[in-house]
Coordinates of C-alpha atoms in Angstrom, one line a residue:
M15 CA 31.2 19.7 46.9
R16 CA 28.8 21.6 45.1
G17 CA 26.7 19.5 42.5
R18 CA 26.8 16.7 44.0
I19 CA 23.9 14.3 46.2
A20 CA 23.3 11.5 47.8
V21 CA 22.8 8.9 44.7
G22 CA 19.0 7.7 43.8
S23 CA 18.0 10.2 46.8
A24 CA 15.6 12.4 44.3
L25 CA 13.2 9.6 43.8
V26 CA 9.4 11.1 43.8
A27 CA 5.4 9.8 43.1
L28 CA 4.7 11.0 39.6
T29 CA 1.8 12.8 37.8
V30 CA 1.0 11.8 34.0
L31 CA -0.9 13.0 31.2
L32 CA -0.8 10.9 28.0
A33 CA -0.9 12.7 24.1
T34 CA -1.7 9.7 23.2
P35 CA -3.3 6.4 24.2
C36 CA -3.2 5.0 27.3
A37 CA -2.4 2.0 25.4
H38 CA 1.5 3.5 25.4
A39 CA 1.6 3.7 29.2
Q40 CA 3.8 0.8 28.9
N41 CA 6.4 2.2 26.6
V42 CA 8.1 4.5 29.3
S43 CA 9.6 4.4 32.0
A44 CA 8.6 6.2 35.2
A45 CA 11.1 6.7 36.2
S46 CA 12.0 9.4 33.8
L47 CA 9.2 11.5 34.1
R48 CA 10.0 14.3 36.5
S49 CA 13.3 14.5 34.7
V50 CA 12.1 17.8 32.9
A51 CA 11.9 20.5 33.9
A52 CA 10.4 24.1 31.3
I53 CA 13.0 26.7 30.7
V54 CA 11.4 30.2 30.9
T55 CA 11.3 33.5 29.8
E56 CA 9.2 37.2 29.9
R57 CA 7.4 38.2 27.8
D58 CA 5.1 41.0 28.2
A59 CA 5.3 41.6 31.0
K60 CA 4.9 37.2 31.7
R61 CA 5.9 34.5 32.4
V62 CA 5.9 31.6 29.1
A63 CA 7.4 28.7 28.9
I64 CA 9.9 28.9 25.9
G65 CA 12.0 25.0 26.2
T66 CA 12.5 22.6 27.8
G67 CA 15.6 20.8 30.3
F68 CA 15.9 17.9 31.7
F69 CA 18.7 16.7 35.0
V70 CA 21.5 14.4 34.1
E71 CA 23.0 12.3 37.1
V72 CA 27.0 11.7 37.1
A73 CA 28.1 9.6 39.5
S74 CA 31.4 10.5 41.1
K75 CA 34.2 8.8 40.4
S76 CA 36.3 10.2 43.5
Y77 CA 33.7 10.6 45.9
L78 CA 31.7 6.9 46.3
G79 CA 28.1 7.4 47.1
N80 CA 27.9 10.3 45.2
A81 CA 26.9 11.8 41.6
F82 CA 26.8 15.2 40.2
V83 CA 23.1 17.0 38.8
Y84 CA 22.5 18.6 35.8
L85 CA 20.3 20.7 33.7
V86 CA 20.2 19.8 30.1
T87 CA 19.1 21.8 27.0
A88 CA 18.9 22.9 24.1
R89 CA 21.5 25.7 24.2
H90 CA 18.9 27.4 21.0
N91 CA 16.8 27.9 24.1
L92 CA 18.8 30.7 26.1
L93 CA 19.3 32.7 23.6
D94 CA 16.6 35.5 21.6
E95 CA 15.7 35.4 17.8
D96 CA 18.9 37.5 17.1
G97 CA 21.1 34.7 18.5
R98 CA 21.6 37.0 21.4
P99 CA 21.5 35.6 25.8
L100 CA 18.3 36.5 27.1
A101 CA 17.9 38.4 30.3
K102 CA 16.0 37.0 32.5
L103 CA 15.2 32.7 32.2
W104 CA 14.1 30.4 34.8
V105 CA 13.8 26.9 35.6
R106 CA 9.3 26.0 36.8
L107 CA 10.2 23.1 39.3
E108 CA 7.5 21.7 41.8
D109 CA 8.6 22.8 45.7
A110 CA 8.5 19.6 47.6
S111 CA 6.8 20.6 50.9
T112 CA 4.5 22.7 49.1
G113 CA 3.5 21.1 45.9
A114 CA 3.4 24.3 44.7
V115 CA 5.3 25.6 41.1
R116 CA 7.4 27.5 41.8
D117 CA 10.6 29.7 39.5
D118 CA 14.2 28.7 40.1
P119 CA 16.2 32.3 38.4
L120 CA 19.0 30.9 35.8
P121 CA 22.8 32.1 34.5
P122 CA 22.7 33.7 31.3
E123 CA 23.3 31.1 28.9
P124 CA 28.1 32.2 28.2
K125 CA 27.1 31.0 32.1
W126 CA 26.2 27.6 30.8
I127 CA 28.6 24.7 29.5
L128 CA 28.9 23.8 25.6
D129 CA 29.7 21.0 23.8
P130 CA 34.0 20.7 25.1
K131 CA 34.3 19.6 21.7
N132 CA 32.4 21.4 19.2
D133 CA 30.6 24.6 21.0
K134 CA 28.3 25.0 17.7
A135 CA 26.4 21.7 18.5
D136 CA 23.3 22.7 19.9
I137 CA 23.8 22.0 23.8
A138 CA 24.2 23.2 27.0
A139 CA 24.4 22.8 30.3
L140 CA 23.9 23.7 33.9
P141 CA 25.6 22.4 37.6
F142 CA 22.2 22.5 38.7
P143 CA 20.0 20.0 41.3
P144 CA 17.2 21.8 42.6
S145 CA 17.1 22.8 46.6
K146 CA 13.9 20.7 47.5
A147 CA 12.8 20.4 44.6
R148 CA 10.5 17.1 43.3
F149 CA 12.6 15.9 40.5
T150 CA 14.4 12.5 39.1
T151 CA 17.7 12.6 37.1
I152 CA 18.0 10.5 34.0
P153 CA 21.8 8.8 34.9
L154 CA 24.4 8.3 32.5
A155 CA 24.1 4.6 32.1
W156 CA 21.1 4.7 30.8
F157 CA 22.5 6.5 27.2
L158 CA 23.0 4.8 24.5
G159 CA 26.5 3.1 24.1
A160 CA 27.9 3.3 28.0
N161 CA 27.6 -0.1 28.3
A162 CA 26.2 -3.4 26.9
E163 CA 22.1 -2.8 28.4
T164 CA 22.1 -0.2 26.2
T165 CA 23.7 -0.4 23.0
I166 CA 21.5 -0.9 19.8
T167 CA 22.8 -1.1 16.0
V168 CA 21.2 1.2 13.9
D169 CA 20.1 -1.4 11.9
E170 CA 18.2 -1.9 15.4
Q171 CA 17.0 1.9 16.1
I172 CA 15.7 2.0 12.9
G173 CA 11.6 2.4 13.7
A174 CA 12.5 1.4 17.0
S175 CA 9.6 3.1 19.0
A176 CA 10.5 6.5 20.8
Y177 CA 8.6 8.7 23.5
Y178 CA 10.3 11.9 24.2
L179 CA 8.8 14.8 27.3
T180 CA 8.2 17.7 28.4
M181 CA 6.5 20.0 31.5
T182 CA 3.2 22.2 31.9
S183 CA 1.3 23.8 34.4
S184 CA -1.8 22.8 34.8
G185 CA -4.9 24.1 36.3
A186 CA -5.6 28.1 36.4
V187 CA -5.8 28.4 40.9
N188 CA -3.7 26.2 42.3
P189 CA -1.2 25.0 39.3
R190 CA 0.3 21.9 39.2
L191 CA 2.8 20.8 37.0
V192 CA 2.4 17.5 35.0
A193 CA 4.8 15.4 32.8
V194 CA 3.7 15.3 29.1
T195 CA 4.4 12.1 27.1
R196 CA 4.6 11.9 22.9
F197 CA 5.3 9.7 20.9
G198 CA 7.1 8.9 17.6
R199 CA 9.5 6.0 15.8
V200 CA 12.8 6.0 14.7
S201 CA 13.5 7.2 11.6
V202 CA 17.3 8.1 10.7
A203 CA 19.2 7.2 12.9
E204 CA 22.9 7.8 11.2
P205 CA 23.5 11.5 12.6
T206 CA 23.0 13.8 9.5
R207 CA 23.6 17.7 9.0
S208 CA 20.8 19.4 9.4
D209 CA 19.9 23.5 9.5
V210 CA 18.3 24.7 13.1
P211 CA 17.3 28.1 12.8
G212 CA 18.5 30.4 14.4
I213 CA 21.7 28.1 15.5
G214 CA 22.4 27.1 11.8
E215 CA 23.8 23.7 11.0
Q216 CA 23.8 20.4 13.3
N217 CA 24.3 16.7 14.0
L218 CA 20.9 15.3 14.0
C219 CA 18.6 11.7 14.2
F220 CA 15.5 12.0 13.0
L221 CA 11.7 10.4 14.1
D222 CA 8.4 11.2 13.3
G223 CA 6.2 13.2 15.9
A224 CA 4.8 16.3 16.5
S225 CA 6.8 20.0 17.1
A226 CA 6.2 22.4 19.4
P227 CA 8.9 25.6 20.5
E228 CA 8.8 24.5 24.2
F229 CA 9.7 20.4 23.2
S230 CA 13.2 21.8 22.2
G231 CA 15.4 20.2 24.8
A232 CA 13.4 17.7 25.7
P233 CA 14.8 14.2 26.3
V234 CA 14.3 11.7 24.1
F235 CA 14.2 8.0 24.6
I236 CA 13.8 4.7 22.3
R237 CA 12.7 1.8 23.8
T238 CA 13.1 -2.2 22.8
V239 CA 12.4 -5.5 24.0
E240 CA 13.8 -5.6 27.5
K241 CA 14.7 -1.5 28.0
F242 CA 14.6 2.2 27.6
V243 CA 17.5 3.7 26.7
F244 CA 18.4 7.7 26.3
W245 CA 19.2 8.7 22.6
G246 CA 18.7 12.3 22.9
I247 CA 17.6 15.9 22.5
L248 CA 15.0 17.0 20.8
E249 CA 15.1 19.9 18.3
A250 CA 11.7 21.3 17.1
R251 CA 13.2 23.8 14.8
T252 CA 13.8 21.4 12.3
A253 CA 9.6 19.7 11.8
N254 CA 9.4 22.7 9.7
S255 CA 13.1 23.5 8.4
S256 CA 13.8 19.8 6.7
G257 CA 13.6 19.7 3.3
G258 CA 13.4 16.4 0.7
M259 CA 13.8 13.1 2.9
L260 CA 13.6 14.4 6.1
A261 CA 10.5 16.9 5.8
G262 CA 8.6 17.2 8.5
L263 CA 10.6 14.8 11.0
V264 CA 11.0 16.3 13.8
G265 CA 15.4 16.4 14.1
V266 CA 17.3 14.7 17.3
L267 CA 21.4 16.2 18.4
P268 CA 22.3 11.9 19.5
A269 CA 23.2 11.3 23.2
S270 CA 26.9 11.0 22.9
Y271 CA 26.5 15.3 22.4
V272 CA 25.6 15.6 26.3
A273 CA 27.1 12.6 27.3
E274 CA 31.2 14.0 26.4
T275 CA 29.8 17.7 27.4
V276 CA 28.2 16.4 31.5
E277 CA 31.6 14.7 31.2
A278 CA 33.6 16.6 30.8
M279 CA 32.1 18.9 33.5
V280 CA 32.5 16.7 36.0
A281 CA 36.2 16.0 35.1
A282 CA 36.8 19.5 36.2
Q283 CA 34.3 19.5 39.1
E284 CA 36.6 17.7 40.4
R285 CA 39.5 18.8 39.6
T286 CA 38.1 22.5 41.5
V287 CA 37.2 20.1 44.6
G288 CA 40.4 18.1 44.7
S289 CA 42.4 21.3 44.4
K290 CA 41.0 22.5 47.9
P291 CA 43.3 21.8 50.8

């Protein structure tokens, strides 16, 4: 079954470069650090990182002990400035055998799956369990509201500590991938209509934090006293475009959009597999 791996089989050793003092290390889930990868395209004959993707794992209901793995990112990472699909895309990974950085090809945006209820939402997902690569996954059980343990009220979310992840290359001679962690606090926990340049209006929550184009698509987590919860996808483009009370804040596409997209893909994949002789 394409897109199926043994649950928990993708655990790896972790390397972290913190963007803030090491005192924040205890505020990061070590299990999430290798869940991210850079989305890469070609510009001026060079490959450059243009956004972030992350891996989500959803347990199969039909094949116990197995799961589907998806690469998720902000849809605008797959488009050029005119909103057209980029012709060349890769995901940057670390080879499990050699530790070397490698770029695996990705299909153009029309081959990805969009949100089944709102195809204008800035999310795209693809069945993509990397072969012989070092990566971890974010289980669906970590999503905000997925179960009793991830239920956090709006009032509890406001002011909560948050962090988001991206991946960068370190070293010129023998480059290695390093997870970069940045921190912020939740400012707006109720989804609010906001414009994302190049993609249009979105329902976004907001946090304070740094912004750069390659952060778009990064997974955002919030932490309570007892747990880490996946909160949504970073929309780096909103930092300089939001006006009024939202000026300077970074948008986050809620985790619910990710959940409904990958769950729809699971249902479709299981129907396809179940219909085969």
